[in-house]
XYZ file of C-alpha atoms in Angstrom:
597
model
C 11.384 -46.248 64.264
C 14.134 -46.303 61.296
C 11.648 -48.805 59.096
C 9.227 -45.782 59.352
C 11.834 -43.249 58.854
C 13.058 -44.891 55.088
C 9.295 -45.684 54.095
C 8.243 -41.870 54.465
C 11.402 -41.060 52.617
C 10.430 -42.857 49.511
C 6.571 -41.788 49.226
C 8.338 -38.632 49.905
C 10.531 -39.259 46.707
C 7.429 -41.025 44.839
C 5.188 -37.699 45.414
C 7.928 -36.101 43.697
C 8.560 -38.055 40.636
C 4.660 -37.976 40.652
C 4.410 -34.241 40.204
C 7.530 -34.037 37.980
C 5.539 -36.595 35.866
C 2.245 -34.728 36.055
C 4.086 -31.831 34.805
C 5.945 -33.194 32.267
C 2.886 -34.439 30.941
C 1.286 -31.179 31.190
C 3.751 -29.432 29.481
C 3.848 -32.193 26.028
C 0.307 -31.592 26.154
C 0.369 -28.066 25.914
C 2.747 -28.018 23.568
C 0.565 -30.440 21.559
C -2.374 -28.007 21.923
C -0.304 -25.207 20.939
C 0.653 -26.385 17.377
C -2.308 -28.222 16.857
C -4.409 -25.766 17.838
C -2.983 -21.976 17.695
C -0.334 -22.772 15.098
C -1.975 -25.836 14.126
C -2.859 -23.527 10.322
C 0.407 -22.675 10.062
C 2.144 -25.572 10.294
C -0.006 -27.656 8.221
C 0.787 -25.017 5.478
C 4.261 -25.454 5.894
C 4.349 -28.908 6.003
C 2.409 -29.164 2.782
C 4.062 -26.747 1.203
C 6.947 -28.432 1.515
C 5.395 -31.033 -1.045
C 2.961 -29.196 -2.855
C 2.443 -25.462 -3.504
C -0.157 -22.949 -4.916
C 1.976 -20.971 -7.596
C 0.525 -17.886 -8.848
C -0.123 -17.939 -12.925
C 0.568 -14.067 -14.193
C -1.862 -13.467 -17.496
C -0.589 -11.841 -20.362
C -1.593 -7.611 -19.749
C -3.206 -6.145 -23.396
C -1.361 -4.421 -25.709
C -1.845 -1.233 -26.406
C -2.172 0.610 -29.873
C -2.528 3.515 -31.633
C -5.332 4.789 -33.604
C -3.820 2.923 -37.115
C -2.790 -0.243 -35.601
C 0.494 0.373 -34.664
C 1.925 -1.586 -31.225
C 2.501 0.930 -28.039
C 3.331 -1.204 -25.621
C 3.077 -4.708 -25.551
C 4.468 -7.808 -23.786
C 8.126 -9.883 -24.336
C 9.689 -13.078 -22.568
C 11.470 -12.496 -19.843
C 13.665 -14.129 -17.617
C 14.113 -13.158 -14.249
C 16.223 -14.721 -11.473
C 14.371 -15.367 -8.073
C 14.785 -16.830 -4.483
C 11.819 -19.182 -2.507
C 13.080 -18.310 1.001
C 11.648 -21.545 2.280
C 13.787 -23.720 0.375
C 16.847 -21.742 0.592
C 18.810 -24.007 3.996
C 21.933 -21.227 4.185
C 21.230 -17.818 2.594
C 24.518 -17.083 3.152
C 26.558 -19.423 0.372
C 23.421 -19.373 -1.551
C 24.329 -15.399 -2.077
C 28.191 -16.415 -2.492
C 27.699 -18.173 -5.238
C 24.801 -16.815 -7.464
C 26.549 -13.308 -6.858
C 29.148 -13.650 -9.723
C 26.951 -15.230 -11.543
C 24.540 -12.098 -11.560
C 27.025 -9.047 -10.706
C 24.788 -7.955 -7.605
C 26.594 -8.026 -4.646
C 25.600 -10.218 -1.597
C 24.908 -7.230 0.498
C 22.558 -5.448 -1.732
C 20.712 -9.093 -1.917
C 21.039 -9.043 1.578
C 18.987 -5.667 1.340
C 16.158 -6.513 -0.666
C 15.715 -9.385 0.786
C 15.545 -7.670 4.368
C 13.079 -4.806 3.013
C 10.724 -7.783 1.412
C 11.036 -10.384 4.802
C 7.494 -10.318 4.808
C 6.453 -11.650 1.591
C 4.779 -15.318 0.444
C 8.326 -17.857 1.913
C 6.949 -20.170 -0.940
C 6.620 -17.565 -4.077
C 9.596 -16.734 -5.675
C 11.215 -13.127 -4.472
C 11.962 -11.534 -8.206
C 16.181 -10.336 -7.196
C 16.950 -9.931 -10.723
C 14.689 -9.463 -13.534
C 15.441 -9.788 -17.850
C 18.498 -12.315 -17.045
C 20.892 -12.904 -19.961
C 20.548 -16.184 -21.237
C 24.257 -17.094 -20.235
C 22.679 -16.310 -16.291
C 20.189 -18.739 -17.235
C 22.324 -21.542 -18.142
C 24.475 -21.260 -15.226
C 21.542 -21.373 -13.018
C 20.405 -24.253 -14.214
C 23.812 -26.101 -14.456
C 24.259 -25.287 -10.499
C 20.562 -26.153 -9.812
C 21.408 -29.069 -6.890
C 23.427 -26.753 -5.238
C 21.275 -23.867 -5.211
C 18.351 -24.754 -3.695
C 15.635 -22.212 -3.999
C 17.222 -20.677 -6.870
C 14.524 -20.066 -9.688
C 14.669 -19.242 -12.831
C 10.864 -17.036 -13.501
C 9.325 -16.792 -16.859
C 7.021 -13.890 -17.267
C 5.702 -11.447 -19.669
C 7.812 -8.129 -19.471
C 6.358 -4.590 -20.743
C 7.730 -3.382 -23.868
C 6.907 0.244 -24.955
C 8.704 -0.214 -28.858
C 9.090 3.541 -29.135
C 10.873 4.262 -26.216
C 10.601 7.453 -25.099
C 7.980 8.480 -27.527
C 4.506 9.225 -26.023
C 5.732 8.671 -22.697
C 3.987 11.202 -20.233
C 0.633 9.548 -22.297
C 1.260 5.745 -22.240
C 2.724 5.727 -18.896
C 4.239 2.462 -17.225
C 3.743 -0.253 -14.822
C 5.216 -1.688 -11.387
C 5.229 -4.346 -8.995
C 1.866 -4.055 -6.999
C 3.132 -1.546 -3.410
C 1.928 -2.414 -0.310
C -0.396 0.601 0.075
C -2.306 -0.161 -3.249
C -2.267 -3.574 -1.869
C -4.566 -1.926 0.700
C -6.888 -0.257 -1.527
C -10.088 -2.326 -2.890
C -9.313 -1.943 -6.380
C -6.991 -4.098 -5.608
C -7.948 -6.206 -2.863
C -7.972 -10.058 -4.677
C -4.252 -9.368 -6.347
C -1.843 -11.229 -4.931
C 1.759 -9.240 -3.995
C 4.581 -8.788 -6.736
C 1.587 -8.252 -9.451
C 2.686 -5.607 -12.053
C -0.611 -3.113 -11.967
C -0.321 0.397 -14.111
C 1.389 3.145 -12.206
C 1.403 5.947 -14.217
C -0.708 7.407 -17.447
C -2.772 5.387 -19.936
C -1.480 2.176 -18.150
C -2.920 3.402 -14.789
C -6.789 4.736 -15.696
C -6.773 1.426 -17.919
C -5.466 -0.861 -15.469
C -8.684 -2.456 -14.964
C -9.338 -3.694 -18.351
C -5.396 -4.193 -19.422
C -4.336 -6.328 -16.005
C -6.238 -9.324 -16.317
C -6.857 -11.648 -13.818
C -4.335 -13.997 -12.336
C -4.570 -17.918 -12.534
C -3.021 -20.793 -9.978
C -1.812 -24.219 -10.307
C -0.861 -26.750 -8.003
C 2.181 -28.788 -8.079
C 4.414 -31.315 -6.382
C 8.482 -30.058 -5.931
C 11.135 -32.010 -4.618
C 13.803 -30.941 -1.973
C 14.989 -28.333 -3.790
C 11.784 -26.672 -4.327
C 11.624 -27.443 -8.116
C 8.568 -28.505 -9.805
C 8.199 -32.755 -10.482
C 4.353 -32.206 -11.807
C 1.128 -30.136 -11.943
C -1.784 -30.913 -9.779
C -4.476 -28.763 -10.921
C -4.265 -25.281 -12.711
C -7.004 -22.210 -13.106
C -6.109 -20.465 -16.035
C -5.796 -16.901 -16.081
C -7.091 -14.701 -18.142
C -5.044 -12.025 -20.162
C -6.063 -8.535 -20.346
C -8.083 -6.816 -23.000
C -6.292 -4.829 -25.761
C -7.035 -1.073 -26.290
C -6.918 1.142 -29.269
C -5.650 4.520 -28.405
C -7.157 8.108 -30.450
C -2.826 8.686 -30.846
C -1.445 8.480 -34.578
C 1.950 8.035 -34.317
C 3.132 9.612 -37.434
C 1.936 13.080 -35.251
C 2.858 12.979 -32.559
C 6.355 11.799 -33.495
C 6.384 14.662 -35.762
C 5.163 16.955 -32.434
C 7.636 15.447 -30.886
C 10.173 16.236 -33.133
C 8.977 19.463 -34.154
C 9.704 20.407 -30.034
C 13.224 19.095 -30.077
C 15.175 19.277 -27.394
C 13.031 22.147 -25.934
C 11.079 21.796 -23.191
C 7.709 22.479 -23.593
C 4.170 20.541 -24.536
C 2.061 19.675 -27.302
C -1.433 19.486 -27.657
C -3.587 17.963 -30.889
C -7.109 17.037 -30.803
C -9.614 16.262 -33.896
C -11.441 19.323 -33.904
C -15.001 17.476 -33.706
C -14.566 15.057 -31.052
C -11.737 15.985 -29.089
C -9.783 13.087 -29.836
C -6.366 13.144 -28.296
C -4.095 13.133 -31.681
C -0.799 13.386 -30.003
C -0.034 14.984 -26.496
C 3.607 15.128 -26.723
C 5.565 16.597 -23.373
C 9.348 17.263 -22.886
C 11.811 16.478 -21.308
C 10.280 12.656 -21.455
C 11.423 9.507 -19.961
C 12.151 5.688 -21.377
C 9.049 4.198 -19.590
C 11.156 0.447 -20.214
C 13.642 1.712 -17.778
C 10.509 3.190 -15.325
C 8.767 -0.567 -15.887
C 11.525 -2.743 -14.557
C 12.732 -3.392 -10.916
C 14.525 0.039 -9.602
C 16.174 0.227 -6.700
C 16.176 3.232 -5.019
C 18.525 4.662 -6.002
C 17.809 4.637 -9.560
C 14.071 6.357 -8.776
C 15.698 9.132 -6.540
C 17.590 10.136 -8.986
C 14.901 10.310 -11.457
C 12.890 11.912 -9.581
C 15.230 14.569 -7.977
C 15.848 15.138 -11.496
C 15.536 19.490 -11.701
C 14.109 18.953 -15.295
C 10.929 17.186 -13.871
C 11.162 14.329 -17.072
C 8.107 12.784 -14.837
C 5.352 15.714 -15.010
C 2.760 15.749 -17.893
C 3.537 19.333 -18.768
C 0.738 19.220 -20.981
C -1.818 17.899 -18.017
C 0.210 19.770 -15.317
C 1.982 21.879 -16.393
C 0.278 25.875 -15.357
C 1.419 28.554 -17.605
C 0.473 32.265 -17.707
C -2.205 32.099 -21.108
C -0.411 35.223 -22.550
C -2.071 36.374 -25.695
C -3.667 33.361 -26.590
C -6.224 34.538 -23.857
C -7.367 37.516 -25.946
C -9.877 34.872 -27.908
C -12.050 34.735 -24.832
C -11.875 38.127 -23.990
C -13.265 39.219 -27.568
C -16.059 36.566 -27.239
C -17.122 37.786 -24.122
C -16.848 41.738 -25.184
C -18.998 40.749 -28.179
C -21.453 39.042 -26.051
C -21.903 40.854 -23.529
C -22.004 44.334 -25.390
C -18.940 46.106 -24.447
C -17.309 45.999 -27.891
C -18.832 46.104 -31.591
C -16.794 45.541 -34.488
C -16.525 48.464 -35.423
C -15.174 50.439 -32.632
C -12.098 51.556 -31.950
C -9.073 52.846 -30.058
C -6.456 54.692 -29.709
C -3.106 53.004 -28.849
C 0.599 54.817 -28.083
C 2.237 51.662 -26.726
C 0.511 52.230 -23.208
C -2.389 52.452 -21.089
C -2.078 54.893 -18.227
C -3.792 53.571 -15.033
C -3.783 54.607 -10.850
C -0.523 55.475 -10.995
C 1.152 54.167 -13.026
C 1.239 53.352 -17.054
C 0.625 49.681 -18.473
C 2.607 48.785 -21.373
C 1.205 47.820 -24.499
C 4.373 44.933 -26.047
C 4.361 47.248 -29.298
C 6.792 50.109 -27.495
C 5.205 52.588 -30.531
C 1.879 51.614 -29.884
C -0.334 50.216 -33.257
C -2.087 53.548 -33.993
C -5.900 53.469 -34.067
C -7.364 50.023 -33.303
C -10.359 47.578 -34.259
C -11.587 43.782 -33.127
C -9.923 42.540 -35.919
C -6.641 44.446 -35.810
C -6.459 43.982 -31.866
C -6.492 40.023 -32.492
C -4.271 40.109 -35.555
C -1.766 42.609 -34.202
C -2.327 41.577 -30.565
C -2.706 44.955 -29.286
C -2.263 44.878 -25.213
C -3.983 48.712 -24.660
C -6.826 47.061 -26.716
C -7.551 44.689 -23.795
C -6.733 46.906 -21.323
C -9.655 48.719 -21.571
C -11.942 46.009 -22.571
C -10.800 44.375 -19.502
C -11.305 47.499 -17.678
C -14.379 48.009 -18.514
C -15.687 44.270 -18.198
C -14.680 43.241 -14.793
C -12.478 40.619 -13.548
C -16.213 38.375 -12.292
C -17.109 38.840 -16.328
C -13.665 37.554 -17.639
C -14.335 34.594 -14.671
C -17.889 33.778 -16.274
C -16.882 33.593 -19.758
C -13.505 32.053 -18.842
C -14.769 28.961 -17.255
C -17.227 29.165 -20.509
C -14.521 27.783 -21.922
C -13.392 25.139 -20.069
C -10.512 27.346 -18.549
C -10.360 26.793 -14.449
C -11.463 23.628 -14.100
C -10.587 19.768 -15.426
C -10.823 19.169 -18.674
C -12.457 15.292 -17.801
C -9.243 13.922 -20.070
C -8.458 10.489 -19.296
C -5.057 10.810 -17.950
C -3.854 11.252 -14.400
C -2.993 14.027 -11.906
C -4.712 16.426 -14.451
C -4.317 19.925 -13.247
C -6.858 22.827 -13.369
C -5.307 25.995 -13.423
C -6.657 28.999 -12.100
C -9.437 31.645 -13.538
C -9.188 34.449 -10.994
C -11.927 36.188 -9.573
C -13.154 39.134 -6.667
C -14.512 35.723 -4.331
C -11.502 33.909 -5.242
C -8.787 36.311 -4.119
C -10.878 37.223 -1.004
C -10.709 33.411 -0.007
C -7.450 32.703 -1.134
C -5.691 36.044 -0.240
C -7.768 37.648 2.053
C -7.466 41.128 0.068
C -9.965 42.583 -2.317
C -9.597 42.731 -5.794
C -7.884 45.681 -7.055
C -9.187 46.981 -10.239
C -5.256 47.273 -12.249
C -5.225 43.712 -11.096
C -8.155 43.233 -13.763
C -5.364 44.329 -16.580
C -3.152 42.352 -16.474
C -5.701 39.643 -16.556
C -7.436 40.350 -19.994
C -3.698 40.061 -21.686
C -3.723 36.518 -19.889
C -1.520 37.115 -16.942
C -1.322 37.806 -13.566
C -3.042 34.968 -11.767
C -4.471 33.681 -14.333
C -2.644 29.549 -15.481
C -3.551 27.392 -17.662
C -2.588 23.976 -18.707
C -1.641 23.950 -22.682
C -4.051 21.006 -22.784
C -7.097 23.772 -21.605
C -5.498 25.824 -24.385
C -6.427 23.711 -26.970
C -9.648 23.379 -25.756
C -10.227 26.647 -25.894
C -9.434 27.533 -29.211
C -11.040 24.134 -30.267
C -14.109 25.488 -28.839
C -14.172 28.502 -31.267
C -13.328 25.767 -34.490
C -15.818 23.742 -33.317
C -18.730 26.567 -33.374
C -19.276 27.035 -30.033
C -19.043 23.543 -28.463
C -16.618 22.102 -25.933
C -16.247 18.243 -26.635
C -14.417 16.295 -23.905
C -10.554 15.492 -25.059
C -10.538 11.882 -24.461
C -7.127 9.095 -25.533
C -9.529 5.870 -25.324
C -11.107 4.869 -28.805
C -11.711 1.794 -27.968
C -11.364 -1.762 -26.301
C -10.718 -5.157 -27.748
C -12.682 -7.501 -25.024
C -10.820 -10.663 -24.737
C -13.349 -12.215 -23.265
C -16.072 -11.196 -25.397
C -13.919 -11.379 -28.354
C -14.964 -7.876 -29.676
C -14.169 -4.345 -29.892
C -15.852 -1.726 -28.263
C -16.044 1.928 -29.684
C -17.077 5.234 -27.418
C -18.509 8.747 -28.570
C -17.409 11.702 -28.510
C -18.775 13.776 -25.113
C -20.514 17.109 -25.485
C -19.607 19.054 -22.538
C -21.332 21.871 -22.743
C -22.480 24.469 -25.647
C -21.181 28.247 -25.022
C -24.182 29.771 -26.484
C -21.490 32.064 -28.038
C -23.510 33.755 -31.047
C -22.395 32.307 -34.400
C -21.729 36.020 -35.818
C -19.110 36.505 -32.998
C -17.189 33.142 -33.664
C -16.513 34.213 -37.507
C -15.450 37.709 -36.098
C -13.113 35.747 -33.838
C -11.984 33.128 -36.387
C -11.531 35.972 -39.559
C -9.095 37.391 -37.409
C -7.104 34.310 -36.394
C -7.120 33.403 -40.215
C -5.522 37.530 -40.251
C -2.917 36.116 -37.439
C -1.252 34.125 -40.052
C -2.149 35.862 -42.984
C -2.594 39.666 -42.561
C 1.043 41.449 -43.136
C 0.854 42.524 -39.389
C 0.025 39.244 -38.278
C 2.058 37.957 -35.148
C 1.633 34.619 -36.767
C 3.138 34.689 -39.920
C 5.898 31.554 -39.371
C 2.623 29.062 -39.596
C 1.490 30.312 -42.778
C 1.662 26.752 -45.028
C 0.570 25.780 -48.217
C -0.581 22.592 -48.087
C -3.992 24.188 -46.090
C -4.825 27.674 -44.593
C -4.269 28.171 -40.972
C -5.837 30.308 -38.065
C -4.130 30.978 -34.820
C -3.311 33.083 -31.831
C 0.023 33.854 -30.869
C 1.033 33.986 -27.125
C 3.938 35.440 -25.043
C 3.924 35.324 -21.578
C 5.930 37.087 -19.082
C 7.382 34.742 -16.141
C 9.003 37.656 -14.391
C 8.931 41.582 -14.728
C 9.973 43.397 -17.808
C 13.108 45.082 -16.155
C 14.267 41.114 -15.324
C 13.381 39.451 -18.453
C 16.497 37.942 -20.500
C 17.358 34.579 -21.672
C 17.411 31.297 -20.017
C 14.840 30.663 -16.982
C 13.650 34.593 -17.291
C 13.041 34.385 -21.071
C 8.677 34.884 -21.447
C 6.836 31.483 -22.338
C 6.123 31.028 -26.215
C 2.083 29.572 -26.813
C 1.054 29.099 -30.818
C -3.176 28.066 -31.000
C -4.302 27.015 -33.909
C -6.483 25.291 -35.898
C -7.726 23.769 -39.333
C -8.257 24.152 -42.386
C -10.179 27.620 -41.469
C -13.205 26.967 -43.689
C -14.204 23.537 -41.921
C -11.826 22.758 -39.714
C -10.580 19.116 -38.551
C -7.438 19.621 -36.687
C -6.929 21.696 -33.271
C -3.328 22.328 -31.736
C -1.478 24.044 -29.083
C 1.680 24.605 -28.306
C 3.872 25.808 -25.306
C 7.430 25.832 -25.692
C 8.867 27.079 -22.380
C 11.219 30.263 -22.130
C 10.769 30.126 -25.944
C 10.474 34.081 -26.093
C 8.075 35.091 -28.848
C 5.034 32.696 -29.762
C 5.375 33.347 -33.170
C 8.596 32.533 -33.660
C 8.838 29.475 -31.142
C 6.326 28.114 -30.769
C 3.989 28.769 -34.928
C 6.540 26.951 -36.576
C 5.710 23.704 -34.096
C 2.486 23.833 -34.745
C 2.793 24.484 -38.599
C 4.355 21.360 -38.995
C 2.175 19.178 -37.144
C -0.842 20.612 -39.529
C 1.095 19.930 -42.941
C 2.029 16.428 -41.624
C -1.706 16.193 -40.667
C -2.980 17.004 -43.807
C -0.132 15.016 -46.045
C -1.522 11.918 -44.498
C -5.529 12.836 -44.681
C -5.344 13.655 -48.801
């Protein structure tokens, strides 16, 4: 009996051991299945990358030239410090060792690494670009004590003219997580440098080229031992802009420290010769890896240096708009060149008096005198006869209230009001008194300096509206040839040639007639025609210096008999257009004439 109990106990223990053995085998099999099937791809990549790495080879970004071949953007070699997370055994110790060399605190480096914790662990994460040769030498001499730390050589974007043409050129930067989700960048790897603003952004597909790859064998520190295979990158195309850097610098110099914009274009083709916006920024700074703190400092600047005032700033057009009013009045038969009105300094309308800028009035005024002396009362009466919807029709004809189609991002279209617009936007009917303000370029009206230039250009170009453009040609890296692009005619306004002649004659009088408001643009080198504008920012009672002062406008073309160049100048809070903006346009036009001879 006792023997039977012993055998039963032994069999029971054997059963337990067998069950435990089966359980352990099952665990081992499950673990093997998980590692090989579920996580197999991950562990294969891990093992492979411990020996073989696929390294991205960045292509050279295309250069940007002005119309005369001057380099506006190019690439220079840059030494950057990168960390390969998969090769770093002790992150804390590594950061402590490189902190004195780089001058970056361990906390800042940890924060940056944490922000990029989802990046490829086998690719260098750049924590400092543009390191000095001394820093390179120190890193290389400590190589065996710094596994996972690499010096990465890349092409860095450089803008040799610094702030000059900054808003036009834009800048480059590392591709963001959201951009990686866009179809345009579907084939681009993280960390890729792409255009983020200006021409760099608009023509990024041409400029950025295609990345290459090479498979390399690495040692225990992650350092390259030998190259196994290579797929070469393709450099980006070089592009040629219509911009003339001499005129660009002249425009910027003439504008000086004043906030504002200058647009210069070739009359017949719409090619942009210069596009200045002040204050500007240094694209060299923005094309580096910026900390969040530095970036916030730039975007929170109250002067808004990133804002391209030439295409994104919207302002009342002021009296420059009287050009459109004159064309509309002549075409629709509301005025005749011989018709005269009496200006005594104001026009009673409703329960108020609409004042002329000249308190004592202009006396007897016809169309020529109204343009030359910028008589407000003449245009109050004309606007009252035309109505706001007729004004809106002709404004659109001259390209106001719509995008010009310039090849720059985030262009603003301004506003040309109408009865329909006010009902939709303000839920109110249009009041007749509002038409009088619109007739002299005030009220709800707003335009960009580029639109102002385009409107005057259309008069100078015999009523033909052309599309402003900056890209002049592409030097193809693949096909080894240069492609140039013809001008684009948007529309013919159909304005009668005699009407245009009368307006041009009066615009010449603005500069050369003794009573003209643009005498400061008078030149001994060429004949200039133009129109001044002084756009109110606040009501007359609050007008004064600083931010309450009027915006100053001058839009011009030259030579009068056969226009080649059109210029629009805006000086924010500059006061009278004839005093603040006209001299700027004169300097630009004279610089053009000197080099055209």
